[in-house]
Coordinates of C-alpha atoms (C1' of nucleotides) in Angstrom, one line a residue:
Chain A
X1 CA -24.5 10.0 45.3
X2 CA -28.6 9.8 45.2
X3 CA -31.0 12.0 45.8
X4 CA -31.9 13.6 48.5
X5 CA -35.7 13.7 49.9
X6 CA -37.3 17.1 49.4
X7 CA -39.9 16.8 52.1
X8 CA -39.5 17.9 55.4
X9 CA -40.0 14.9 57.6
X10 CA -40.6 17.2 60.6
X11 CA -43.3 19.2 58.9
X12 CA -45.3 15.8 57.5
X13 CA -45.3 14.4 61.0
X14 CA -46.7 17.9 62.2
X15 CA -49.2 18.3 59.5
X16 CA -50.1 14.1 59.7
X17 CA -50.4 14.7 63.5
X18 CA -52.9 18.0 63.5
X19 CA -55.1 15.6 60.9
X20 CA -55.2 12.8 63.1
X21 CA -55.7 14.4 66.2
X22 CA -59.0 16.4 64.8
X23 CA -60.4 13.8 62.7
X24 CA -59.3 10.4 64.7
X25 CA -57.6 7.0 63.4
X26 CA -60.3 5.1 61.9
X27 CA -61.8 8.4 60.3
X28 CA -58.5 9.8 58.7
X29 CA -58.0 8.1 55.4
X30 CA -54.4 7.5 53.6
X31 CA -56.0 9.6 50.9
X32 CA -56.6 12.5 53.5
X33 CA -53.2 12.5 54.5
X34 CA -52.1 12.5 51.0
X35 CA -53.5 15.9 50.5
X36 CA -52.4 17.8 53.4
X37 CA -48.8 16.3 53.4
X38 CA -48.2 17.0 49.4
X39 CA -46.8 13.8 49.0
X40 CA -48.0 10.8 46.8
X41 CA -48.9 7.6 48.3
X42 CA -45.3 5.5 47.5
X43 CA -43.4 8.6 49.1
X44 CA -45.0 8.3 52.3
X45 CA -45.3 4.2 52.3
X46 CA -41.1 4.8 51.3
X47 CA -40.6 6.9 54.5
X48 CA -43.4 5.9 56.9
X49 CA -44.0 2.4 56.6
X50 CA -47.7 1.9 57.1
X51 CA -50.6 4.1 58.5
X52 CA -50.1 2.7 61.8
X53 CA -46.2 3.7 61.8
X54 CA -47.5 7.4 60.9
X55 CA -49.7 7.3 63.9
X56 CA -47.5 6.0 65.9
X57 CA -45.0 9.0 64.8
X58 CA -48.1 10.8 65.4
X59 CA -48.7 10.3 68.6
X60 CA -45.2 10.8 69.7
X61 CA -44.8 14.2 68.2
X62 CA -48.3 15.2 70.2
X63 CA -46.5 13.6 73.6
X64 CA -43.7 16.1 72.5
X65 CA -45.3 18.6 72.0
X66 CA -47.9 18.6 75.2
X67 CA -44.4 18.1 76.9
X68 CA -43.0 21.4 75.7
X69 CA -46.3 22.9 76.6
X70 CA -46.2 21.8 80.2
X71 CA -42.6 23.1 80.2
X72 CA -43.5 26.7 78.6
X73 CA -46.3 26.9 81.1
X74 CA -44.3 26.5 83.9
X75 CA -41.3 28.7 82.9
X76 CA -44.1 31.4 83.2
X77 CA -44.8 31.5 86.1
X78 CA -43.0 31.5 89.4
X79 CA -44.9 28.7 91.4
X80 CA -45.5 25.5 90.6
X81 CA -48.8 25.6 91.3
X82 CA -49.2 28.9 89.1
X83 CA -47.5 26.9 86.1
X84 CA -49.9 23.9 86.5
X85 CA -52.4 26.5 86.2
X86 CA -52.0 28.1 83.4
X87 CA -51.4 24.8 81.4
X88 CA -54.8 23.3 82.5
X89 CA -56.5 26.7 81.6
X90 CA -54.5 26.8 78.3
X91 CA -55.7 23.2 77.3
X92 CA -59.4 24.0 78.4
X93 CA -59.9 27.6 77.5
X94 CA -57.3 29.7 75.6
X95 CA -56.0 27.1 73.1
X96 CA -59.2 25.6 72.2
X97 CA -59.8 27.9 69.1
X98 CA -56.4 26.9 67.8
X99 CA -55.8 23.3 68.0
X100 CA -57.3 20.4 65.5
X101 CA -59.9 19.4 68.2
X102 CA -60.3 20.9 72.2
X103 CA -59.7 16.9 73.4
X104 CA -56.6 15.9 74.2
X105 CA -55.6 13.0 71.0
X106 CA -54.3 10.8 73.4
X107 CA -57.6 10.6 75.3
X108 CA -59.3 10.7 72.5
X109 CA -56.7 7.3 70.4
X110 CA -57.6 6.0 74.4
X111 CA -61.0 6.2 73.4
X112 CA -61.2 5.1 70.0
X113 CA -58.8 2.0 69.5
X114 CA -59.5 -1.1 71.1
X115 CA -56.9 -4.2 72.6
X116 CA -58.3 -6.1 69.5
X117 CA -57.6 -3.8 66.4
X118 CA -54.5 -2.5 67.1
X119 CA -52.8 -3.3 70.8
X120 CA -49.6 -1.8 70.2
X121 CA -50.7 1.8 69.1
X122 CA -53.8 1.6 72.2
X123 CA -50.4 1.1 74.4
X124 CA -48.1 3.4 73.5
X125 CA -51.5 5.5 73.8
X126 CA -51.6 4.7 77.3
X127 CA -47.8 4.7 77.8
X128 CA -48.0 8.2 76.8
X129 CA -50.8 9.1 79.7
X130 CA -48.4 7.3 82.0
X131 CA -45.6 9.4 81.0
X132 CA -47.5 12.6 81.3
X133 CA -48.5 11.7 84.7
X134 CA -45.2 10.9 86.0
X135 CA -43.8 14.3 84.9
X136 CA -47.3 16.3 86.9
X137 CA -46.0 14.1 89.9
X138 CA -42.4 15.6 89.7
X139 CA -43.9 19.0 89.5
X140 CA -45.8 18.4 92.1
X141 CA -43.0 17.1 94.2
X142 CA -41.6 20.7 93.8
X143 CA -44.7 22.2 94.7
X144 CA -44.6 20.5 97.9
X145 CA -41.2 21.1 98.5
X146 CA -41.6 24.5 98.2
X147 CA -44.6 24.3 100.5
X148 CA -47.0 25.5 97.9
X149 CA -49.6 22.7 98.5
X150 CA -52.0 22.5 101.9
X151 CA -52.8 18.8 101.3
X152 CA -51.0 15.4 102.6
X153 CA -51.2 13.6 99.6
X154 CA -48.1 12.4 97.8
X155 CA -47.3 13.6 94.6
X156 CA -48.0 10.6 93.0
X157 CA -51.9 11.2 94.6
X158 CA -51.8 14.9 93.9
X159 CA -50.5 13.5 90.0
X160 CA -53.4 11.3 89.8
X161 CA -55.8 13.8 91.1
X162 CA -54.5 16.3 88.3
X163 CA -54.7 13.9 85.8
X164 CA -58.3 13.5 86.2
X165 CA -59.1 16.5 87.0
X166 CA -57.9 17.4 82.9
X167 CA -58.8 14.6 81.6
X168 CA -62.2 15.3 82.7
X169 CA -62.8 18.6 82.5
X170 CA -61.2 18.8 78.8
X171 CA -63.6 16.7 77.9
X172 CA -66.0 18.7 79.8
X173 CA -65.6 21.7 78.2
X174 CA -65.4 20.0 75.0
X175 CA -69.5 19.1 75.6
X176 CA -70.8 22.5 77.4
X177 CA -68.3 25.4 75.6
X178 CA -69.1 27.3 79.5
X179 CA -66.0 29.3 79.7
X180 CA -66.9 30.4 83.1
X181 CA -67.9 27.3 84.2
X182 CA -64.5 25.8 83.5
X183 CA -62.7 28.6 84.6
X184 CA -64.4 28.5 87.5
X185 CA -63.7 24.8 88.3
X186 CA -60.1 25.3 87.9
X187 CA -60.2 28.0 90.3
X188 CA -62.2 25.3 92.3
X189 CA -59.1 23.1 91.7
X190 CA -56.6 25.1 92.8
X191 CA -57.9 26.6 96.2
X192 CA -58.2 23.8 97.7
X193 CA -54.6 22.6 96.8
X194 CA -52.8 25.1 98.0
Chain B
X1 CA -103.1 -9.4 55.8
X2 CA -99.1 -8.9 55.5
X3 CA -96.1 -10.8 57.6
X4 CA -94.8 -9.6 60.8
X5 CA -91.6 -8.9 61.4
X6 CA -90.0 -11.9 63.1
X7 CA -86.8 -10.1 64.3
X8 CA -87.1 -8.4 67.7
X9 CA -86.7 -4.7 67.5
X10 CA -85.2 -4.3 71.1
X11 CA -83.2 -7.1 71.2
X12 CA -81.3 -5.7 68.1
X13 CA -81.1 -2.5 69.1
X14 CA -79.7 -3.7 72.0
X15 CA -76.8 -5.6 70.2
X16 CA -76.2 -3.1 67.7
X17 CA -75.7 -0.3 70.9
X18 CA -73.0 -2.6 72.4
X19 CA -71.0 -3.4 69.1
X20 CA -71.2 0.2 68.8
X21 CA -70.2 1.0 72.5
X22 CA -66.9 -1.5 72.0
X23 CA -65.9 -0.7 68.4
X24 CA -67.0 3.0 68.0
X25 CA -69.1 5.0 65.1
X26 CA -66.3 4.9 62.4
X27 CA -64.4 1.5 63.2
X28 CA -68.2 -1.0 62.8
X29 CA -69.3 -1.4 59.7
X30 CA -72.6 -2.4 58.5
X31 CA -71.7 -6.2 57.8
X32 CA -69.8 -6.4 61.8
X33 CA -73.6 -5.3 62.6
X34 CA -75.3 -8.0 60.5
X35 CA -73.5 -10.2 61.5
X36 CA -74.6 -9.8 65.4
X37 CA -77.8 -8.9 64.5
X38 CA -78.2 -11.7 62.3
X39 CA -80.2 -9.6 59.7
X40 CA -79.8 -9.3 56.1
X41 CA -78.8 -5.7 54.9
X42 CA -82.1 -4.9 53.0
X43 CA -84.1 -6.2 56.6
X44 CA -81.8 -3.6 58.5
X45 CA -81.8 -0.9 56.1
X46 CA -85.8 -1.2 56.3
X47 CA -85.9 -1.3 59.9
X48 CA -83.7 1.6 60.7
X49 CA -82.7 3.4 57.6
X50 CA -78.9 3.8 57.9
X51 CA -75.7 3.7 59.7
X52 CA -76.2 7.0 61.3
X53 CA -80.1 6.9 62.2
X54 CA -78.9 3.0 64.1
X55 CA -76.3 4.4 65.7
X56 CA -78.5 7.1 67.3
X57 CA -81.4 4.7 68.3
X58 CA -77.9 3.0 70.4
X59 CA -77.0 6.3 71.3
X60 CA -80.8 6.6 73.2
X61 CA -80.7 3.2 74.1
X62 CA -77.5 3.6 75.6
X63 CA -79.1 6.4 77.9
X64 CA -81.9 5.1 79.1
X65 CA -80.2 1.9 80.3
X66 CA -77.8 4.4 81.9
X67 CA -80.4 6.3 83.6
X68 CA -82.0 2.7 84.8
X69 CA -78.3 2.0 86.3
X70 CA -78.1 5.3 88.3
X71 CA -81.4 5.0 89.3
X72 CA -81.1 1.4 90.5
X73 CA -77.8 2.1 92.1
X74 CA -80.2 4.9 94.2
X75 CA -82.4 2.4 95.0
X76 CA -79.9 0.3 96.8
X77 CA -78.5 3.2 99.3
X78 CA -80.4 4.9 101.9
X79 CA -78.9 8.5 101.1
X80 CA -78.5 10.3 97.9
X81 CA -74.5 10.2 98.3
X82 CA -74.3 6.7 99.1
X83 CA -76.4 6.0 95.5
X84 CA -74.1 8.0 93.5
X85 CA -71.1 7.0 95.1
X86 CA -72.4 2.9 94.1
X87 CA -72.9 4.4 90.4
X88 CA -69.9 6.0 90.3
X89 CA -68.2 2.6 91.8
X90 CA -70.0 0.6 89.4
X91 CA -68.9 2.0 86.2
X92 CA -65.8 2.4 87.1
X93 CA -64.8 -1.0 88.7
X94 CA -68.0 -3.7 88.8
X95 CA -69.2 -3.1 85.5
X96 CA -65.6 -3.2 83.9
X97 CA -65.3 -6.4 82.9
X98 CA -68.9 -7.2 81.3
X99 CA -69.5 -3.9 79.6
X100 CA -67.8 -3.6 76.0
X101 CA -65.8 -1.1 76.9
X102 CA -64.6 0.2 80.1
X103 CA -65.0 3.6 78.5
X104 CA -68.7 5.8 78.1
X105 CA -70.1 4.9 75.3
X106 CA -71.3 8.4 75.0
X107 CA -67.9 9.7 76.3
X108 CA -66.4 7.9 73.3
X109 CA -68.6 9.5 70.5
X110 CA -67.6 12.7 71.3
X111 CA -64.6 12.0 71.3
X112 CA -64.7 10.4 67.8
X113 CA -67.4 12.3 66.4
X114 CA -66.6 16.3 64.3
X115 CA -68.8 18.4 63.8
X116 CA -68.1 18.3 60.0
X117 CA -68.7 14.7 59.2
X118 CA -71.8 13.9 61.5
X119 CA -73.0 17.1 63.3
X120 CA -76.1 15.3 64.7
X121 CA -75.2 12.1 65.9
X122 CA -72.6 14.9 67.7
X123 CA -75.5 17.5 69.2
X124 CA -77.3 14.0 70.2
X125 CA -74.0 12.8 72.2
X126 CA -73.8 16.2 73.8
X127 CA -77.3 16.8 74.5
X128 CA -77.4 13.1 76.4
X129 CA -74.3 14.5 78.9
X130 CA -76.3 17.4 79.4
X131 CA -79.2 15.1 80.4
X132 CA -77.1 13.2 82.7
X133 CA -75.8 16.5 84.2
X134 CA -79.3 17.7 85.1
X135 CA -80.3 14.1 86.3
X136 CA -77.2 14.9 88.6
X137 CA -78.2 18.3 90.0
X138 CA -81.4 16.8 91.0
X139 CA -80.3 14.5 93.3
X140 CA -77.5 17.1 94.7
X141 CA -80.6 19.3 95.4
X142 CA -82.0 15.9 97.6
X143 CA -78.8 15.3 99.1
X144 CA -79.2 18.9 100.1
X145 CA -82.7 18.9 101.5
X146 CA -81.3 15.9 103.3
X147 CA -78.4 17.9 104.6
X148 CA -75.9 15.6 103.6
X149 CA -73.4 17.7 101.6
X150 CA -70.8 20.1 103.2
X151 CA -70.2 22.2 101.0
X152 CA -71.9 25.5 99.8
X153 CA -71.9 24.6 96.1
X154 CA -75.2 24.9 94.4
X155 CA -76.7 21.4 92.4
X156 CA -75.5 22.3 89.3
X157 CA -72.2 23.0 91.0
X158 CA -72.2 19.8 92.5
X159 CA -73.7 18.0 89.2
X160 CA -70.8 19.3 87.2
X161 CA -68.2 18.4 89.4
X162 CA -69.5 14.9 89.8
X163 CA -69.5 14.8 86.0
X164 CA -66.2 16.1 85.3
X165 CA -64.7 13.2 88.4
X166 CA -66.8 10.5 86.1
X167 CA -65.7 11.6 82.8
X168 CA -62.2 11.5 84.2
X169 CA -62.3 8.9 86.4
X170 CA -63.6 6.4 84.3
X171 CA -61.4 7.3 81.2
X172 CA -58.3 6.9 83.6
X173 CA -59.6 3.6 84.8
X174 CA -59.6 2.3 81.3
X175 CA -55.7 3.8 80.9
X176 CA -54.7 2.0 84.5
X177 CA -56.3 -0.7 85.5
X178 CA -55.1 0.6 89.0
X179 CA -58.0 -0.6 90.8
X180 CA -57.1 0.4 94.4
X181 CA -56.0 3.6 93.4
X182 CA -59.6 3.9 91.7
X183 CA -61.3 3.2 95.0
X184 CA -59.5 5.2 96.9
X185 CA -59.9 7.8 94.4
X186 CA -63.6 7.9 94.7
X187 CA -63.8 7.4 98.7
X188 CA -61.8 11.1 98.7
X189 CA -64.5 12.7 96.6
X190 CA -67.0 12.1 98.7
X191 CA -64.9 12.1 101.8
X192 CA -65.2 15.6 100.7
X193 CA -68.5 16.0 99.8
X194 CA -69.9 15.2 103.0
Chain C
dA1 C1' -107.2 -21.3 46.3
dA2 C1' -106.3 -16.8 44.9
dC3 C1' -105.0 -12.4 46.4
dA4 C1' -103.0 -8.5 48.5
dA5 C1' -99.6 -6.8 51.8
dT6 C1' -95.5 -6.8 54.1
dA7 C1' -90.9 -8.9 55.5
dA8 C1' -86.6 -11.2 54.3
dT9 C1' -83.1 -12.1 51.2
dG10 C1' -78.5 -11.5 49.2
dA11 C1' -76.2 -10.4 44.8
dA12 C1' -74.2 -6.5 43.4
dC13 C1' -73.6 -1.3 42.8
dG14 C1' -70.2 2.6 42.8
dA15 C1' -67.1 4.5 46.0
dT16 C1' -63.4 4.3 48.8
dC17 C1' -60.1 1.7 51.7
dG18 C1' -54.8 0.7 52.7
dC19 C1' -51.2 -0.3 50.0
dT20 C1' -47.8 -1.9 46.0
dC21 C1' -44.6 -1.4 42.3
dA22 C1' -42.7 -0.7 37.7
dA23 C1' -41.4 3.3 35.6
dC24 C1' -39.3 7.7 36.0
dT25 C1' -36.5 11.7 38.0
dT26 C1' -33.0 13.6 40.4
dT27 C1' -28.5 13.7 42.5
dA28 C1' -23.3 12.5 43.6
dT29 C1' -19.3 10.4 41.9
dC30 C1' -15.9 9.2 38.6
Chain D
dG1 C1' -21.5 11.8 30.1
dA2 C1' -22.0 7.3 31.9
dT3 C1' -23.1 5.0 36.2
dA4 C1' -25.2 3.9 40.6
dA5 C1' -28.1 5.0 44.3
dA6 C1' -32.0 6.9 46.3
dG7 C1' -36.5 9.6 46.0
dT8 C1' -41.0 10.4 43.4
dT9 C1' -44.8 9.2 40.9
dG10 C1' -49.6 7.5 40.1
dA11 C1' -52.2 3.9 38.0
dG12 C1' -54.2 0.4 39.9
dC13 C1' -54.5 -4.0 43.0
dG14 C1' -57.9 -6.7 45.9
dA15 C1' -60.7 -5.8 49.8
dT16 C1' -64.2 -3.6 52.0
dC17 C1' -67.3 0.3 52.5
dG18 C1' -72.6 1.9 53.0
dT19 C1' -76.4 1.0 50.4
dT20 C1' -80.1 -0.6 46.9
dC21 C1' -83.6 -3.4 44.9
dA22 C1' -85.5 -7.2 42.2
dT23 C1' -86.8 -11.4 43.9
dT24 C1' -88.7 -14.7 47.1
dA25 C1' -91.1 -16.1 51.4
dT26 C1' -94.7 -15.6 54.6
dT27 C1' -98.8 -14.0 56.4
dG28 C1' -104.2 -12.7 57.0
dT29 C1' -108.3 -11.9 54.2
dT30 C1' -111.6 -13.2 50.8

DNA sequence: AACAATAATGAACGATCGCTCAACTTTATC
DNA sequence: GATAAAGTTGAGCGATCGTTCATTATTGTT
């Protein structure tokens, strides 16, 4: 009995995420997302609930994503280290072209949504940086395990360090477009870690 | 002949930078800005011409009182390290809990801003980084003359690398809260700048 | 006191915002 | 083919957006 839904959820959160991430919350209209997703307004109010629930679903597709990108990265290469690597240099310099925007969207939610306007999606925003984190300071647990790394921090240290280090230098390249620059930075980065 | 203008131009500038600063481009409107302006839409509209051309006299407001900050924060220390360690300090812990946002205000426009919807007030974001930057190479090159850096990194070397650690640093503050690990974050920078 | 010149006001414009819901379409079951 | 259940549609709601402009208020000059 009934009918069945004809969209693809999976491909309404991808397209709603790439949206979001290049144009930002407050700057992507309903309307907007109307038109990418095909669908008409009581459709996605039937299966998302609210703009807030789709940016929430959003968001949570991105975290997945940047997950599986971490993970590809460092199936590629044969040290830690190496795999942390590449991923930093494919957020800052080889992906840029591609994605919706060269910041990360969770820096950039971070950024843009305050504890006022909407607490609950500027948490799971943060959550999400938290999560990240945690899984750079199991990597680097390896890494030291291994003996890859020169330095006496602890991985939750080396984790933070990381963390800044992209945050900032996405950001970075997002201002300046110096390919050398940044590649020369992570370079920077990763002699004097190992 | 004619009436003055009884509203005072820097005073609202000043107001309008830090609604701005907490709320972003997109998320103020014109009537959260009369409001704390306490000016009349036709008075403002006179005054500064639109949304956009406001927001750009907060943008440069924004970066002079930033260059004041680094330069006071100069003043206080004896060596050029010691001045941009306090600024980096500062905006990162002292200032956090009076400023409207934890976050740089320019850091945030970028982040918000597309090239598509408002390529200006974008170049102007940019352009005041790369101000910044240079204003950070110079006083790498003192802290050179003064032989207090280690390293063989040239100024603008230096000056990008402190950007990048502010850029990131103080975005992660505003994610963690972590104070502690903030501090010690910054005393390793310069432990190894020195 | 009359006159320019400029500033301040705020109602209101057309556009767009997030969102709703009554009407309609499609499906599975009997 | 009748019925029930669920998905789709899009006109349109009230609110708010950035902005305009006719009107009013205030000033220095004559």
């Amino acid at each position: 009995m009934s009918k069945q839904a004809k969209f693809n959820r999976d491909e309404v959160i991808e397209k709603a995420k790439n949206l979001y991430w290049e144009k930002g919350y407050h700057a992507t209209s309903m309307r907007n997302l109307q038109d990418v997703v095909d669908m008409r307004p009581g459709s996605i109010y039937a299966a998302f609930g609210s703009k807030d629930n789709l940016f929430k679903e959003a968001l949570n597709r991105y975290a997945e994503t940047s997950a599986e990108n971490l993970a590809d990265s460092m199936a590629q290469e044969t040290t830690a280290l190496g795999g942390l690597k590449r991923f930093l240099r494919n957020v800052t310099i080889c992906n840029k072209g591609t994605a919706p925007s060269g910041m990360c969207m969770i820096v950039k939610s971070v950024a843009e949504l305050t504890q006022n306007d909407s607490p609950d999606l500027l948490a799971q925003a943060k959550g999400i940086l938290q999560t990240i984190e945690a899984s750079f300071a199991n990597i680097f647990q390896q890494a030291i395990n291994n003996g890859e790394v020169s330095t006496q921090k602890s991985p939750a240290e080396l984790a933070r360090y990381f963390q800044v280090q992209l945050i900032g230098l996405r950001t970075y390249a997002q201002v300046t477009n110096d390919i050398n620059a940044v590649e020369k930075f992570i370079d920077d980065i990763f002699k004097e870690l190992h």
